[in-house]
């Protein structure tokens, strides 16, 4: 019996999570998977009402579940940084979800903005380090608001943190068993301290994976290749900040935020799965948002629980829907409502 914590969150989060849960229920029935869900109302609305975001007691409770299913974080009436730091990043850090796994796959029937590229060309995974770098919040401001103002924000890179991320990426490249190529995306020519550590660790750890080809691209060149020759990539491993940026580009070449899912993974602990797009306030409550990213996140959640068949069945069903049903992946242009798309995926499971 799995215990899944569900955090629908803000904006369109609840709408897309409802469809993900619908699909989860259907596939669980089919594959005889037993689970229970517990809903949590963390997010902007609750913060505005109570001033609370996420307490240590909340985190302690979440630590006891098998997985977390998250909708979206971000509320138009809450200043930037508060919910991001207090909820999303707090969960990633406190639960030590040190991998942010973001597959970039173009599904059949999906409109790709790249000319002459199809599903066979766009099929790679980004392994983004998820607990260090510029995200740790080390730094400060001096003489704020004066002409002498100084702002410092430090990139923290620990040998342990870098190495565990690299090992995960090497293992994944081996397990995927495709091109068996792992590309480190960094900026060794400028970040000569931080990325020297990454480069040395990459090559040292890499000697233990003789079957995996080591490849390197500066992050700017990575963006160029993602557009020009995405078929070069198999697995990309990168830092937290660079990974944040290149996976939005990745989402666009796989058909947009409507389909892009990710996992915040602690291989030894509790992991959290989410559509990587935001709360999309302007579409909230209209039933036009695309739930496929949230449904793909549910598939990743199942995979993480070890329910490989169920995960694959959901992914297949999503592919059927992109190939044969939805007109577009964009909000309001799918040819169906949010809940109808959920129904189509359930239908395709049968
Ligand atoms: C993401 C988001 C977050 C990040 C924000 C909301 C803090 O952009 O999951 O990619 O920067 O990691
Ligand atoms: Mn991002």
Short mmCIF file of C-alpha atoms and ligand atoms in Angstrom, two decimals:
data_model
loop_
_atom_site.label_atom_id
_atom_site.label_comp_id
_atom_site.label_asym_id
_atom_site.label_seq_id
_atom_site.Cartn_x
_atom_site.Cartn_y
_atom_site.Cartn_z
CA UNK A 1 0.00 0.00 0.00
CA UNK A 2 1.64 3.20 -1.18
CA UNK A 3 0.98 6.50 0.56
CA UNK A 4 1.06 9.42 -1.83
CA UNK A 5 1.03 13.00 -0.56
CA UNK A 6 -0.77 15.29 -2.98
CA UNK A 7 -0.05 19.03 -3.07
CA UNK A 8 -2.22 20.54 -5.83
CA UNK A 9 -0.89 24.04 -5.03
CA UNK A 10 -1.83 27.23 -6.82
CA UNK A 11 -3.48 28.38 -10.02
CA UNK A 12 -4.07 25.58 -12.49
CA UNK A 13 -2.25 23.11 -10.22
CA UNK A 14 -5.46 21.63 -8.77
CA UNK A 15 -7.01 21.22 -12.25
CA UNK A 16 -4.11 19.28 -13.70
CA UNK A 17 -3.54 17.23 -10.55
CA UNK A 18 -7.19 16.13 -10.63
CA UNK A 19 -6.57 14.64 -14.09
CA UNK A 20 -3.33 13.01 -12.97
CA UNK A 21 -5.17 11.41 -10.04
CA UNK A 22 -7.90 10.23 -12.40
CA UNK A 23 -5.32 8.45 -14.55
CA UNK A 24 -3.51 7.10 -11.49
CA UNK A 25 -6.75 5.59 -10.22
CA UNK A 26 -7.46 3.96 -13.58
CA UNK A 27 -4.01 2.48 -14.04
CA UNK A 28 -3.86 1.30 -10.42
CA UNK A 29 -7.11 -0.58 -10.92
CA UNK A 30 -5.77 -2.16 -14.08
CA UNK A 31 -2.42 -3.17 -12.58
CA UNK A 32 -3.75 -3.96 -9.14
CA UNK A 33 -1.72 -1.29 -7.36
CA UNK A 34 -2.90 -0.29 -3.89
CA UNK A 35 -2.38 3.25 -2.73
CA UNK A 36 -3.93 5.98 -0.66
CA UNK A 37 -3.62 9.72 -1.11
CA UNK A 38 -3.52 12.50 1.41
CA UNK A 39 -4.24 16.03 0.23
CA UNK A 40 -2.29 19.05 1.50
CA UNK A 41 -3.37 22.64 0.87
CA UNK A 42 0.13 24.18 0.90
CA UNK A 43 0.39 27.13 -1.46
CA UNK A 44 -0.33 30.78 -2.04
CA UNK A 45 -4.00 30.77 -1.08
CA UNK A 46 -3.29 29.22 2.32
CA UNK A 47 -0.31 31.52 2.86
CA UNK A 48 -2.44 34.60 2.19
CA UNK A 49 -5.07 33.36 4.63
CA UNK A 50 -2.87 32.05 7.45
CA UNK A 51 0.66 33.33 6.84
CA UNK A 52 1.90 29.76 6.89
CA UNK A 53 3.76 28.07 4.06
CA UNK A 54 5.36 24.81 5.17
CA UNK A 55 6.47 24.00 8.70
CA UNK A 56 9.13 21.56 9.79
CA UNK A 57 6.32 19.40 11.20
CA UNK A 58 4.73 19.34 7.73
CA UNK A 59 8.03 18.23 6.24
CA UNK A 60 8.38 15.55 8.91
CA UNK A 61 4.98 14.21 7.93
CA UNK A 62 5.81 14.25 4.22
CA UNK A 63 8.99 12.36 4.98
CA UNK A 64 6.88 9.33 5.95
CA UNK A 65 5.04 9.01 2.64
CA UNK A 66 6.20 7.05 -0.41
CA UNK A 67 6.01 9.90 -2.91
CA UNK A 68 4.77 13.47 -3.33
CA UNK A 69 2.66 14.63 -6.24
CA UNK A 70 2.86 18.40 -6.72
CA UNK A 71 0.78 20.65 -8.98
CA UNK A 72 2.14 24.17 -9.14
CA UNK A 73 3.60 26.81 -6.87
CA UNK A 74 3.15 30.55 -7.46
CA UNK A 75 0.39 33.03 -6.68
CA UNK A 76 -0.04 36.46 -8.34
CA UNK A 77 -0.67 38.14 -4.95
CA UNK A 78 2.45 36.74 -3.27
CA UNK A 79 5.76 38.50 -4.03
CA UNK A 80 8.31 36.41 -5.96
CA UNK A 81 10.59 34.20 -3.91
CA UNK A 82 8.38 33.57 -0.89
CA UNK A 83 6.52 30.47 -2.04
CA UNK A 84 9.39 29.32 -4.23
CA UNK A 85 11.79 29.35 -1.29
CA UNK A 86 9.33 28.46 1.43
CA UNK A 87 7.62 25.59 -0.33
CA UNK A 88 9.22 24.22 -3.48
CA UNK A 89 12.89 24.75 -2.61
CA UNK A 90 12.30 23.89 1.06
CA UNK A 91 10.86 20.54 0.04
CA UNK A 92 13.69 19.86 -2.41
CA UNK A 93 16.32 20.76 0.19
CA UNK A 94 14.78 19.33 3.37
CA UNK A 95 13.97 16.02 1.68
CA UNK A 96 17.41 16.08 0.05
CA UNK A 97 15.95 15.53 -3.40
CA UNK A 98 19.32 15.99 -4.99
CA UNK A 99 18.33 15.07 -8.53
CA UNK A 100 15.96 16.96 -10.74
CA UNK A 101 15.19 14.55 -13.53
CA UNK A 102 13.71 16.12 -16.63
CA UNK A 103 13.10 13.95 -19.69
CA UNK A 104 12.94 15.77 -23.01
CA UNK A 105 11.00 13.54 -25.41
CA UNK A 106 9.04 14.61 -28.43
CA UNK A 107 5.93 12.44 -28.54
CA UNK A 108 4.23 11.39 -31.78
CA UNK A 109 1.85 13.93 -33.26
CA UNK A 110 3.30 16.79 -31.23
CA UNK A 111 4.14 20.00 -33.02
CA UNK A 112 7.85 20.75 -32.67
CA UNK A 113 9.18 24.26 -33.26
CA UNK A 114 12.37 22.81 -34.77
CA UNK A 115 12.30 22.29 -38.51
CA UNK A 116 12.72 18.70 -39.71
CA UNK A 117 13.04 17.18 -36.24
CA UNK A 118 10.86 14.31 -35.13
CA UNK A 119 10.44 11.98 -32.14
CA UNK A 120 13.55 10.01 -33.19
CA UNK A 121 15.65 13.18 -32.87
CA UNK A 122 14.40 14.52 -29.57
CA UNK A 123 14.77 11.94 -26.84
CA UNK A 124 17.14 12.79 -24.05
CA UNK A 125 17.13 13.32 -20.31
CA UNK A 126 18.50 16.19 -18.27
CA UNK A 127 19.87 15.35 -14.84
CA UNK A 128 19.88 18.65 -12.99
CA UNK A 129 21.65 18.86 -9.63
CA UNK A 130 18.91 20.00 -7.25
CA UNK A 131 20.33 20.97 -3.85
CA UNK A 132 23.36 23.22 -4.46
CA UNK A 133 24.76 25.97 -6.66
CA UNK A 134 23.14 29.42 -6.68
CA UNK A 135 19.97 27.94 -5.21
CA UNK A 136 21.26 27.49 -1.67
CA UNK A 137 20.65 31.14 -0.83
CA UNK A 138 24.15 31.93 0.43
CA UNK A 139 24.95 35.59 0.05
CA UNK A 140 23.71 38.97 1.12
CA UNK A 141 23.22 42.61 0.39
CA UNK A 142 25.26 45.44 1.79
CA UNK A 143 24.28 49.14 1.69
CA UNK A 144 20.92 48.20 0.24
CA UNK A 145 19.23 50.85 -1.85
CA UNK A 146 22.27 53.13 -1.89
CA UNK A 147 24.71 53.84 -4.73
CA UNK A 148 27.24 51.72 -2.80
CA UNK A 149 25.04 48.66 -2.81
CA UNK A 150 26.76 45.28 -3.08
CA UNK A 151 24.86 42.06 -3.75
CA UNK A 152 26.52 38.68 -3.49
CA UNK A 153 24.94 35.34 -4.34
CA UNK A 154 27.26 32.42 -4.10
CA UNK A 155 27.34 29.20 -6.07
CA UNK A 156 28.01 26.34 -3.66
CA UNK A 157 29.45 23.16 -5.15
CA UNK A 158 30.50 20.38 -2.83
CA UNK A 159 32.48 17.36 -3.89
CA UNK A 160 29.86 15.10 -2.27
CA UNK A 161 26.94 16.90 -3.86
CA UNK A 162 28.52 16.96 -7.29
CA UNK A 163 29.68 13.37 -7.12
CA UNK A 164 26.34 11.89 -6.08
CA UNK A 165 24.66 13.74 -8.93
CA UNK A 166 27.25 12.52 -11.43
CA UNK A 167 26.92 8.93 -10.22
CA UNK A 168 23.16 9.10 -10.65
CA UNK A 169 23.66 10.42 -14.19
CA UNK A 170 26.20 7.73 -15.12
CA UNK A 171 23.92 5.01 -13.73
CA UNK A 172 20.96 6.40 -15.63
CA UNK A 173 22.92 6.58 -18.89
CA UNK A 174 23.88 2.95 -18.45
CA UNK A 175 20.31 1.94 -17.56
CA UNK A 176 18.76 3.81 -20.48
CA UNK A 177 21.07 1.82 -22.71
CA UNK A 178 20.61 4.09 -25.73
CA UNK A 179 23.60 6.04 -27.02
CA UNK A 180 25.37 5.41 -23.69
CA UNK A 181 26.62 8.98 -23.83
CA UNK A 182 26.69 11.36 -20.89
CA UNK A 183 27.24 15.04 -21.64
CA UNK A 184 28.43 17.32 -18.87
CA UNK A 185 27.03 20.79 -19.51
CA UNK A 186 28.97 23.45 -17.59
CA UNK A 187 31.13 26.50 -18.12
CA UNK A 188 34.66 25.34 -17.33
CA UNK A 189 36.18 28.22 -19.31
CA UNK A 190 34.75 30.86 -16.96
CA UNK A 191 33.71 29.19 -13.71
CA UNK A 192 37.23 27.97 -13.20
CA UNK A 193 36.73 26.98 -9.55
CA UNK A 194 33.25 25.52 -9.38
CA UNK A 195 33.30 23.79 -12.72
CA UNK A 196 36.85 22.63 -12.34
CA UNK A 197 35.47 20.56 -9.46
CA UNK A 198 32.66 19.28 -11.71
CA UNK A 199 35.09 18.49 -14.54
CA UNK A 200 37.51 16.56 -12.32
CA UNK A 201 34.75 14.65 -10.56
CA UNK A 202 33.13 13.86 -13.93
CA UNK A 203 36.31 12.32 -15.27
CA UNK A 204 37.20 10.51 -12.07
CA UNK A 205 33.75 8.98 -11.59
CA UNK A 206 33.61 8.31 -15.32
CA UNK A 207 36.52 5.88 -15.14
CA UNK A 208 34.17 3.55 -13.23
CA UNK A 209 31.79 3.58 -16.20
CA UNK A 210 33.93 2.39 -19.09
CA UNK A 211 30.79 1.58 -21.11
CA UNK A 212 29.56 5.20 -20.97
CA UNK A 213 31.05 7.74 -23.38
CA UNK A 214 31.94 11.00 -21.67
CA UNK A 215 31.05 14.15 -23.56
CA UNK A 216 31.32 17.82 -22.63
CA UNK A 217 29.57 20.98 -23.85
CA UNK A 218 29.64 24.46 -22.43
CA UNK A 219 26.15 25.49 -21.38
CA UNK A 220 25.82 28.12 -24.11
CA UNK A 221 26.82 25.57 -26.74
CA UNK A 222 24.39 23.10 -25.15
CA UNK A 223 21.57 25.53 -25.95
CA UNK A 224 22.80 25.80 -29.50
CA UNK A 225 22.96 22.02 -29.99
CA UNK A 226 19.57 21.51 -28.36
CA UNK A 227 18.10 23.58 -31.17
CA UNK A 228 20.39 22.59 -34.03
CA UNK A 229 21.13 18.92 -33.32
CA UNK A 230 19.11 17.63 -30.37
CA UNK A 231 19.78 14.09 -31.59
CA UNK A 232 23.35 14.45 -30.27
CA UNK A 233 22.12 14.06 -26.72
CA UNK A 234 21.36 11.01 -24.62
CA UNK A 235 21.79 12.17 -21.02
CA UNK A 236 22.92 15.66 -19.98
CA UNK A 237 24.16 16.28 -16.44
CA UNK A 238 24.39 19.83 -15.21
CA UNK A 239 24.28 22.27 -12.32
CA UNK A 240 21.12 23.50 -10.63
CA UNK A 241 21.00 26.93 -12.28
CA UNK A 242 22.02 25.84 -15.76
CA UNK A 243 19.64 22.90 -15.49
CA UNK A 244 16.78 25.23 -14.66
CA UNK A 245 17.45 27.25 -17.79
CA UNK A 246 18.15 24.54 -20.33
CA UNK A 247 15.11 22.48 -19.28
CA UNK A 248 12.75 25.32 -20.21
CA UNK A 249 14.37 25.21 -23.64
CA UNK A 250 13.99 21.43 -23.49
CA UNK A 251 10.30 21.77 -22.68
CA UNK A 252 9.81 23.95 -25.76
CA UNK A 253 11.43 21.50 -28.17
CA UNK A 254 9.34 18.64 -26.78
CA UNK A 255 6.13 20.56 -27.42
CA UNK A 256 5.82 23.03 -24.56
CA UNK A 257 4.98 23.31 -20.89
CA UNK A 258 1.80 21.32 -21.50
CA UNK A 259 3.78 18.10 -21.74
CA UNK A 260 7.00 18.65 -19.72
CA UNK A 261 7.27 16.75 -16.43
CA UNK A 262 9.99 16.33 -13.89
CA UNK A 263 10.96 14.50 -10.76
CA UNK A 264 12.75 15.81 -7.68
CA UNK A 265 14.45 12.64 -6.65
CA UNK A 266 16.11 11.42 -3.51
CA UNK A 267 17.16 7.90 -4.54
CA UNK A 268 17.37 6.97 -0.86
CA UNK A 269 14.32 8.91 0.34
CA UNK A 270 11.05 10.54 -0.66
CA UNK A 271 10.76 11.94 -4.16
CA UNK A 272 8.40 14.53 -5.59
CA UNK A 273 6.92 14.72 -9.08
CA UNK A 274 5.54 17.77 -10.84
CA UNK A 275 4.67 19.28 -14.17
CA UNK A 276 7.52 21.73 -14.72
CA UNK A 277 5.33 24.63 -15.86
CA UNK A 278 4.02 27.19 -13.40
CA UNK A 279 0.62 27.93 -11.93
CA UNK A 280 -0.57 29.78 -15.09
CA UNK A 281 -2.91 32.17 -13.23
CA UNK A 282 -4.45 33.52 -16.42
CA UNK A 283 -5.87 30.10 -17.29
CA UNK A 284 -7.02 29.19 -13.79
CA UNK A 285 -10.49 27.73 -13.46
CA UNK A 286 -11.27 27.74 -17.16
CA UNK A 287 -10.73 24.06 -17.86
CA UNK A 288 -8.38 24.86 -20.75
CA UNK A 289 -4.99 23.99 -19.28
CA UNK A 290 -3.21 20.90 -20.61
CA UNK A 291 -3.03 18.16 -17.95
CA UNK A 292 -0.64 15.93 -19.91
CA UNK A 293 2.46 17.23 -18.10
CA UNK A 294 0.86 16.38 -14.76
CA UNK A 295 -0.16 12.98 -16.12
CA UNK A 296 3.42 12.39 -17.31
CA UNK A 297 4.60 13.37 -13.82
CA UNK A 298 2.28 10.69 -12.42
CA UNK A 299 3.92 8.21 -14.78
CA UNK A 300 7.35 9.22 -13.45
CA UNK A 301 6.02 8.81 -9.90
CA UNK A 302 4.90 5.25 -10.69
CA UNK A 303 8.28 4.48 -12.25
CA UNK A 304 9.98 5.76 -9.10
CA UNK A 305 7.81 3.50 -6.93
CA UNK A 306 9.02 0.57 -9.03
CA UNK A 307 5.69 0.20 -10.85
CA UNK A 308 7.36 0.01 -14.25
CA UNK A 309 4.43 -1.54 -16.11
CA UNK A 310 1.96 1.02 -14.87
CA UNK A 311 4.37 3.86 -15.64
CA UNK A 312 4.90 2.57 -19.18
CA UNK A 313 1.15 2.09 -19.68
CA UNK A 314 0.48 5.72 -18.75
CA UNK A 315 3.23 6.94 -21.04
CA UNK A 316 1.86 4.83 -23.90
CA UNK A 317 -1.61 6.19 -23.31
CA UNK A 318 -0.30 9.77 -23.37
CA UNK A 319 1.49 9.02 -26.66
CA UNK A 320 -1.73 7.63 -28.09
CA UNK A 321 -3.56 10.81 -27.12
CA UNK A 322 -0.89 13.12 -28.59
CA UNK A 323 -0.73 11.08 -31.79
CA UNK A 324 -4.47 10.60 -32.35
CA UNK A 325 -6.55 12.99 -30.28
CA UNK A 326 -5.42 16.41 -29.14
CA UNK A 327 -5.07 19.08 -31.82
CA UNK A 328 -2.41 21.04 -29.96
CA UNK A 329 -0.69 20.89 -26.59
CA UNK A 330 -1.33 24.57 -25.89
CA UNK A 331 -3.86 25.74 -23.35
CA UNK A 332 -7.20 26.41 -24.99
CA UNK A 333 -6.15 24.87 -28.29
CA UNK A 334 -6.32 21.17 -27.47
CA UNK A 335 -9.75 20.67 -29.03
CA UNK A 336 -10.81 19.27 -25.65
CA UNK A 337 -11.18 20.55 -22.11
CA UNK A 338 -8.71 19.72 -19.33
CA UNK A 339 -10.91 16.97 -17.94
CA UNK A 340 -11.71 15.57 -21.39
CA UNK A 341 -7.99 15.14 -22.01
CA UNK A 342 -7.77 13.23 -18.72
CA UNK A 343 -10.65 11.05 -19.89
CA UNK A 344 -8.91 10.40 -23.22
CA UNK A 345 -5.82 9.13 -21.41
CA UNK A 346 -7.95 6.87 -19.20
CA UNK A 347 -9.75 5.62 -22.31
CA UNK A 348 -6.41 4.91 -24.03
CA UNK A 349 -5.28 2.82 -21.07
CA UNK A 350 -7.94 0.25 -21.80
C1 LIG B 1 11.59 24.96 -11.80
C2 LIG B 1 11.17 26.33 -11.35
C3 LIG B 1 11.77 26.59 -9.97
C4 LIG B 1 13.27 26.52 -10.10
C5 LIG B 1 11.32 27.92 -9.34
C6 LIG B 1 9.82 28.04 -9.29
C7 LIG B 1 11.94 28.11 -7.99
O1 LIG B 1 11.55 27.29 -12.28
O2 LIG B 1 11.20 23.98 -11.15
O3 LIG B 1 12.31 24.86 -12.80
O4 LIG B 1 13.93 27.52 -10.42
O5 LIG B 1 13.81 25.44 -9.86
MN1 LIG B 2 12.51 26.47 -14.03
#
